[in-house]
PDB file of C-alpha atoms in Angstrom:
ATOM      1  CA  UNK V   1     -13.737  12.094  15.947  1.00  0.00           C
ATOM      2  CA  UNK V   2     -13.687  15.574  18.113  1.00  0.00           C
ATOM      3  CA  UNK V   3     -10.070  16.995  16.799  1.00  0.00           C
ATOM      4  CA  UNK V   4      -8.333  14.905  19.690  1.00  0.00           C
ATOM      5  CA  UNK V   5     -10.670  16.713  22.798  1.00  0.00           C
ATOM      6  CA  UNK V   6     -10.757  12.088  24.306  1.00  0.00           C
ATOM      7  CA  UNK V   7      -9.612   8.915  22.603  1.00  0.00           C
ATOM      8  CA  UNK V   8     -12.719   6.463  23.590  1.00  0.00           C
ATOM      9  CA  UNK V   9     -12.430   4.078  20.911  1.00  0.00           C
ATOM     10  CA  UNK V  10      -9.960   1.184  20.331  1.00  0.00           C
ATOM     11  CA  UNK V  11      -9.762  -0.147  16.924  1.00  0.00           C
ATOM     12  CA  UNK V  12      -7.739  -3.320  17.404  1.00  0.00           C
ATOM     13  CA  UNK V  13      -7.013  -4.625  20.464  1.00  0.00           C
ATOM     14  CA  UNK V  14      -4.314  -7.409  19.074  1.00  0.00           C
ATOM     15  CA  UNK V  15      -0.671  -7.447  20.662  1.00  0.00           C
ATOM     16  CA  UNK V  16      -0.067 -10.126  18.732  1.00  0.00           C
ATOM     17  CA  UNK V  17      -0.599  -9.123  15.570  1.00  0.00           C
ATOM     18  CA  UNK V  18       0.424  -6.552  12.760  1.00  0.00           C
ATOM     19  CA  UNK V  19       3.843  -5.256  13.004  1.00  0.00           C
ATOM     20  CA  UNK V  20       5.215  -2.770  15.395  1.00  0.00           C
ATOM     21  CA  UNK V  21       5.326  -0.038  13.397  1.00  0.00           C
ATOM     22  CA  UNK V  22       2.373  -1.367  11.498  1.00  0.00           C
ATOM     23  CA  UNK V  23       1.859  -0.056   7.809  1.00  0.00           C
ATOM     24  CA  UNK V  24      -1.649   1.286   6.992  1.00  0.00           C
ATOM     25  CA  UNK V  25      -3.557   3.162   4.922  1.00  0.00           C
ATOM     26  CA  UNK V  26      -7.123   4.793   5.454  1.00  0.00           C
ATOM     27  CA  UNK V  27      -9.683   4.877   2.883  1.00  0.00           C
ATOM     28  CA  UNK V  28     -11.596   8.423   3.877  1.00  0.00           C
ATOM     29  CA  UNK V  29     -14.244   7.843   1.266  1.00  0.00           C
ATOM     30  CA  UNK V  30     -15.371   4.439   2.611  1.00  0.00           C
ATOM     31  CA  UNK V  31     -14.490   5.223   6.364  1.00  0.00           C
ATOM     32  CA  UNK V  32     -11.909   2.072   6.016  1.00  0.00           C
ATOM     33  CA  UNK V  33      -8.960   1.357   7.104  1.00  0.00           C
ATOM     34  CA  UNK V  34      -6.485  -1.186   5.807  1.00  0.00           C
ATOM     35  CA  UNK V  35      -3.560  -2.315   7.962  1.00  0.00           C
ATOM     36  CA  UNK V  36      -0.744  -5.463   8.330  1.00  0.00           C
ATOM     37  CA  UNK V  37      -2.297  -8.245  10.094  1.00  0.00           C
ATOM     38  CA  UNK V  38      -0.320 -11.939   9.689  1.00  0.00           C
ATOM     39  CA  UNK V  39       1.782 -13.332   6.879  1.00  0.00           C
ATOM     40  CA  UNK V  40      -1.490 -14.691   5.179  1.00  0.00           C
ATOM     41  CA  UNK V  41      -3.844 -11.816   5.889  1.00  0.00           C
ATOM     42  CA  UNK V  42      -4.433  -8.260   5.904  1.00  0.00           C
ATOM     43  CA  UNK V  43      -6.781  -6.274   8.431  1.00  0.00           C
ATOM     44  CA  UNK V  44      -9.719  -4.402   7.550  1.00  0.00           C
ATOM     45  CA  UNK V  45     -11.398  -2.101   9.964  1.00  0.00           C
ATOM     46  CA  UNK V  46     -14.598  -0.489   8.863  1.00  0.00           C
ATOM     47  CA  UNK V  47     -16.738   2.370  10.845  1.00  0.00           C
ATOM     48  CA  UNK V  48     -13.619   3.385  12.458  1.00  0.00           C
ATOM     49  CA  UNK V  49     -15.816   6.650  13.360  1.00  0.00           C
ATOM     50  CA  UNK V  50     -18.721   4.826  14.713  1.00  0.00           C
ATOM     51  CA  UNK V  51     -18.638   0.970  15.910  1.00  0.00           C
ATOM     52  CA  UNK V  52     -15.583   0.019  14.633  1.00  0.00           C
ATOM     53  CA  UNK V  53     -15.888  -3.659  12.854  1.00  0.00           C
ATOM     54  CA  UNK V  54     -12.255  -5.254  12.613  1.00  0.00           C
ATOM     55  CA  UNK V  55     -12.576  -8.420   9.754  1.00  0.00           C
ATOM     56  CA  UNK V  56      -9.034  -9.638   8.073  1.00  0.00           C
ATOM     57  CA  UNK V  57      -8.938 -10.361   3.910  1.00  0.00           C
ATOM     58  CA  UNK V  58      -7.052 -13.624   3.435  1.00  0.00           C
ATOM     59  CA  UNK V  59      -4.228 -13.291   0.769  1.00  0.00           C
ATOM     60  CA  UNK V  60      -3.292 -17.101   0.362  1.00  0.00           C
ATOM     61  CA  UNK V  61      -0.526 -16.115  -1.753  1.00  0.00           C
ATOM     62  CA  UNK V  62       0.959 -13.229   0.490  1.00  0.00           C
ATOM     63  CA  UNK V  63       3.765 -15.204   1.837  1.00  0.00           C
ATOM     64  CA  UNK V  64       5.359 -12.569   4.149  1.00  0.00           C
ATOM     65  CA  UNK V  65       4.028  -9.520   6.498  1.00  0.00           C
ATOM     66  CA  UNK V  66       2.373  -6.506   4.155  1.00  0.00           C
ATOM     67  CA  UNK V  67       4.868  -3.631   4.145  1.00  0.00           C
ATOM     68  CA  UNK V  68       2.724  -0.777   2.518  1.00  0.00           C
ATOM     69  CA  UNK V  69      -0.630  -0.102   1.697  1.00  0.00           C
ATOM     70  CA  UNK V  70      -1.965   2.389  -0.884  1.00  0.00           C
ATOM     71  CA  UNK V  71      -6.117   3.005  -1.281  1.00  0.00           C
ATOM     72  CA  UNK V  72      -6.520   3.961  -4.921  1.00  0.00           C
ATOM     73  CA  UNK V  73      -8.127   7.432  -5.248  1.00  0.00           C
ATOM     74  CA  UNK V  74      -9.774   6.166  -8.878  1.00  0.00           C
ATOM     75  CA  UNK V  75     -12.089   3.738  -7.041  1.00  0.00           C
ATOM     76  CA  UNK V  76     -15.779   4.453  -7.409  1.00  0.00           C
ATOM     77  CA  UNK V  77     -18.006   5.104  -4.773  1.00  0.00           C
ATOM     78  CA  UNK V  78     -18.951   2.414  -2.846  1.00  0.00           C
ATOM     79  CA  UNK V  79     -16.267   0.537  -3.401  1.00  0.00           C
ATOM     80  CA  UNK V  80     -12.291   0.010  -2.298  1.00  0.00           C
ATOM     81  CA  UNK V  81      -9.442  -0.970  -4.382  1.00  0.00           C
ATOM     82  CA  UNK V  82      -6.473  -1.421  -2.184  1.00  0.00           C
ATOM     83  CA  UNK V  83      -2.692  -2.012  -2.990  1.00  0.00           C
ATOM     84  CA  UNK V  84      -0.617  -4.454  -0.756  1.00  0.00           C
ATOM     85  CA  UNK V  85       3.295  -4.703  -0.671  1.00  0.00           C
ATOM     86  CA  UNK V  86       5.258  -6.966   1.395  1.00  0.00           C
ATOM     87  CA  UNK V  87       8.207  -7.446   3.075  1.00  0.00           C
ATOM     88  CA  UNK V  88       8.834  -9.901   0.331  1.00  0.00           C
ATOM     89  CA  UNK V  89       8.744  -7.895  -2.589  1.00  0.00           C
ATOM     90  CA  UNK V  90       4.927  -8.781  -3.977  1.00  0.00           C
ATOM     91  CA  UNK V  91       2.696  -6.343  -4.872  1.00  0.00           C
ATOM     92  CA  UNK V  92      -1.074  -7.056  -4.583  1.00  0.00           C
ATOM     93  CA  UNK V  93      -4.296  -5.192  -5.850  1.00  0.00           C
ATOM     94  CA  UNK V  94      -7.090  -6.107  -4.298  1.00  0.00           C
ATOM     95  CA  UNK V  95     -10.839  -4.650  -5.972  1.00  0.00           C
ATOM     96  CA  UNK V  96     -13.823  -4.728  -3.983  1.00  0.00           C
ATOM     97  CA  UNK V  97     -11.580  -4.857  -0.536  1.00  0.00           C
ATOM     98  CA  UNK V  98     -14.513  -3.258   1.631  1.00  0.00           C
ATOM     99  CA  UNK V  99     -17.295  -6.157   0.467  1.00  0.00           C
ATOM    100  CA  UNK V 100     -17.580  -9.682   1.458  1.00  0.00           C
ATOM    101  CA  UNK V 101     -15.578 -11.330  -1.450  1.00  0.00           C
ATOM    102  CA  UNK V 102     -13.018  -9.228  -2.433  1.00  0.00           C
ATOM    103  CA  UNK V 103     -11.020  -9.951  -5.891  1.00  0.00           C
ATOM    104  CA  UNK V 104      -7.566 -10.149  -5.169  1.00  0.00           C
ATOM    105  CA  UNK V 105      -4.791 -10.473  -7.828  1.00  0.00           C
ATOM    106  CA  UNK V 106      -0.875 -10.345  -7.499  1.00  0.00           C
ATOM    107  CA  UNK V 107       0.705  -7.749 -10.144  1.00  0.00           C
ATOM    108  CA  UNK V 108       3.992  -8.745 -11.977  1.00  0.00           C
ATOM    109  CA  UNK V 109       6.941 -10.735 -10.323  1.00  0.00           C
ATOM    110  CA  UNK V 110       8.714 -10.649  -7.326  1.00  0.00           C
ATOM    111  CA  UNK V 111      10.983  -7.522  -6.935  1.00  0.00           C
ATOM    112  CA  UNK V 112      13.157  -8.757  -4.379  1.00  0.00           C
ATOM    113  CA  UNK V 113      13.045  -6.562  -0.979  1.00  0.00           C
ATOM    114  CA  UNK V 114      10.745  -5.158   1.112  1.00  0.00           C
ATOM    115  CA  UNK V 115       8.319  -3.051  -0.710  1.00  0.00           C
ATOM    116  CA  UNK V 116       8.266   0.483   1.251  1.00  0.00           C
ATOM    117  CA  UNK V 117       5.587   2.567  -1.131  1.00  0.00           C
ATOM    118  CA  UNK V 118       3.292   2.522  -4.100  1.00  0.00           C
ATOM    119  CA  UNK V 119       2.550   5.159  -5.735  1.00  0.00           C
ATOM    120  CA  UNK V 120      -0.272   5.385  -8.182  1.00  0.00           C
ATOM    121  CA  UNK V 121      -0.467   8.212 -10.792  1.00  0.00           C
ATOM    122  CA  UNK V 122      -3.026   9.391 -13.406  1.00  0.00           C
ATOM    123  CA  UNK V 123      -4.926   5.839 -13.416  1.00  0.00           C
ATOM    124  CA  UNK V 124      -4.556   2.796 -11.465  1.00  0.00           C
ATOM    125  CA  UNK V 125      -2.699   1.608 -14.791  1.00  0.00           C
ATOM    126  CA  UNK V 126       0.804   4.152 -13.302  1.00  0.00           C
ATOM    127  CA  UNK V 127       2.234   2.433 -10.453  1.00  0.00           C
ATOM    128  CA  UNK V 128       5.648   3.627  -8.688  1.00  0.00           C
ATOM    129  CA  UNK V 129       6.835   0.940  -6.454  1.00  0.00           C
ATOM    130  CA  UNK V 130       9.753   1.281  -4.269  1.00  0.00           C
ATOM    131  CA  UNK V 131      12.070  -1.035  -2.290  1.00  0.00           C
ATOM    132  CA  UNK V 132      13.730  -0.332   0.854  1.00  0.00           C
ATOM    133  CA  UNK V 133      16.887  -3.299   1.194  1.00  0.00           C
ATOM    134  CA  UNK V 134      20.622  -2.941  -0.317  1.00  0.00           C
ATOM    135  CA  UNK V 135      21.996  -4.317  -3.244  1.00  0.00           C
ATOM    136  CA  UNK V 136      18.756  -4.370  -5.256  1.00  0.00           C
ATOM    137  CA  UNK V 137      17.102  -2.194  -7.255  1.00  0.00           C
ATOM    138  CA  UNK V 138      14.659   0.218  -5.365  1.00  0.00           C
ATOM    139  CA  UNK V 139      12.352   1.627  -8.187  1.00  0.00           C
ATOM    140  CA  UNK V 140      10.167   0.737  -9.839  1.00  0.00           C
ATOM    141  CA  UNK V 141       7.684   2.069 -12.276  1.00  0.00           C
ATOM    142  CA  UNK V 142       4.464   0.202 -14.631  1.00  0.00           C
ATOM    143  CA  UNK V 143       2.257   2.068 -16.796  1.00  0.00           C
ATOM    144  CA  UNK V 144       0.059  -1.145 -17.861  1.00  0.00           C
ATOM    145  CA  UNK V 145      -1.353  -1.656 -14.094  1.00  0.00           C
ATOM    146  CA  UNK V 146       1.607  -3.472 -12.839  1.00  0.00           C
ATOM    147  CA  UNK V 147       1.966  -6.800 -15.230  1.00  0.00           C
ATOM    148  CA  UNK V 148       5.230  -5.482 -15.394  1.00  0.00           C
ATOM    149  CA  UNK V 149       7.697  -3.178 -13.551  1.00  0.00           C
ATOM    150  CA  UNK V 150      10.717  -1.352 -15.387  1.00  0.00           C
ATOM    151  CA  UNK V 151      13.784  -0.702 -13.369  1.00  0.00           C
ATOM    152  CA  UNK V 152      13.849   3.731 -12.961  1.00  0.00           C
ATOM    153  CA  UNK V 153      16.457   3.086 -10.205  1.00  0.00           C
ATOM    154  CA  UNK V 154      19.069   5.821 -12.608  1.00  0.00           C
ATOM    155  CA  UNK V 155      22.026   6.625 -10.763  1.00  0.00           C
ATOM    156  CA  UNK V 156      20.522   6.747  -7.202  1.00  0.00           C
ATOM    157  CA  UNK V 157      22.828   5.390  -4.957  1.00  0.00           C
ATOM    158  CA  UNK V 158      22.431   2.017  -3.528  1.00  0.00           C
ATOM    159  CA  UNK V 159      20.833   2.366  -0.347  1.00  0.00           C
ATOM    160  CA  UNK V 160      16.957   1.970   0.768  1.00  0.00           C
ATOM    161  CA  UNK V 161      14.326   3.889  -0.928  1.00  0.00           C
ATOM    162  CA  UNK V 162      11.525   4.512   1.591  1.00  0.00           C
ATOM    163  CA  UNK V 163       9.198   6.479  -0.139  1.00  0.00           C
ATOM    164  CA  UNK V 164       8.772   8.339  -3.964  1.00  0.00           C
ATOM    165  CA  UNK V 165       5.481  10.038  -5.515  1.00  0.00           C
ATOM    166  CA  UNK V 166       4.460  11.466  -8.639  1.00  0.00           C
ATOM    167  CA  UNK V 167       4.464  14.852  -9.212  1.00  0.00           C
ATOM    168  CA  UNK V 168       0.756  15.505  -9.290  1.00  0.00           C
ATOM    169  CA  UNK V 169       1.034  18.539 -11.581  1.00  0.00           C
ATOM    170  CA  UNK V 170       2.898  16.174 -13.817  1.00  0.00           C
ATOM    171  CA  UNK V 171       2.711  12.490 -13.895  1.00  0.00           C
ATOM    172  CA  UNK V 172       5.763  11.813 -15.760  1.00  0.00           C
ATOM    173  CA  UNK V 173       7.864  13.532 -13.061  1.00  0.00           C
ATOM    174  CA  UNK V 174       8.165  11.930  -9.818  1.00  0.00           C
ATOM    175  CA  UNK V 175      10.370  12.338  -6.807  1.00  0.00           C
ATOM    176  CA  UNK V 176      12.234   8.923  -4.387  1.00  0.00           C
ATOM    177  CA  UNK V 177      13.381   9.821  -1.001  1.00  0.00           C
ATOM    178  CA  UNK V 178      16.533   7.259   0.219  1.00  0.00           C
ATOM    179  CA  UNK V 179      17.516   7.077   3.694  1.00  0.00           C
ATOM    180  CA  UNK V 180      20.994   8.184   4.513  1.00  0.00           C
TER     181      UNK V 180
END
């Protein structure tokens, strides 16, 4: 909170949970942030610049370690939508994630690898998700708030996809990064 001058807070003291390199995302607005926690629930860490109050969201459904997290920047104030991907291909979108009863929901199929970004564009209705495994598509895109995904793989060679974004000046544009 002072620009890195001392480090006097811990958020979560867990060795034993998360992953190592543990996916997260911070809502700014709501002074929350989201992170892996176990293959049925996600973390949630709220006054992370006062008291810091560490609570997980059960996902019954999640089935495998969350991979990426995205806070939407459409939510209203006072509230969090947050989505999930996991290491199993699912994508979750989970409304009201900094109350007591969040409203969670899992959007289209299974896409088959380990879900390494989502992207959201002019709404929360434009998703990009990729995938970062080999021999399976690695992009995909929704524009009805992720009941489905069409494949926008194109000729991109087949290797992991760790991260793609819209072009902010213009939605319909976007940009994947693979890993060589």
């Amino acid at each position: 909170t002072n620009s890195g001058s001392s480090f006097n807070t811990t958020l979560s003291s867990s060795s034993t949970t998360g992953s190592f390199i543990n996916p997260a995302d911070y809502d700014n607005r709501e002074n929350i942030l989201y992170s892996a926690y176990s293959t049925t629930a996600i973390q949630k860490i709220t006054n992370v610049t006062t008291t810091a109050v560490t609570t997980q969201i059960t996902i019954s459904n999640l089935g495998a370690m969350a991979s990426h997290f995205s806070v939407s920047p459409y939510s209203t104030s006072g509230t969090s939508t947050v989505f999930v991907g996991t290491e199993a291909g699912k994508v979750f979108k989970i409304t009201n994630a900094q109350g007591a009863t969040p409203t969670i929901v899992q959007l289209g199929n299974t896409l088959g690898g380990s879900i390494s970004c989502i992207d959201i564009g002019a709404n929360e209705n434009e998703l990009l998700v990729t995938l970062s495994n080999y021999g399976i598509t690695s992009v995909y895109y929704s524009d009805n708030g992720g009941s489905s995904f069409t494949n926008k793989e194109g000729n991109l060679p087949d290797m992991p996809v760790r991260w793609a974004l819209f072009n902010p000046v213009s939605y319909t544009h976007l940009r994947a990064h693979e890993t060589l």
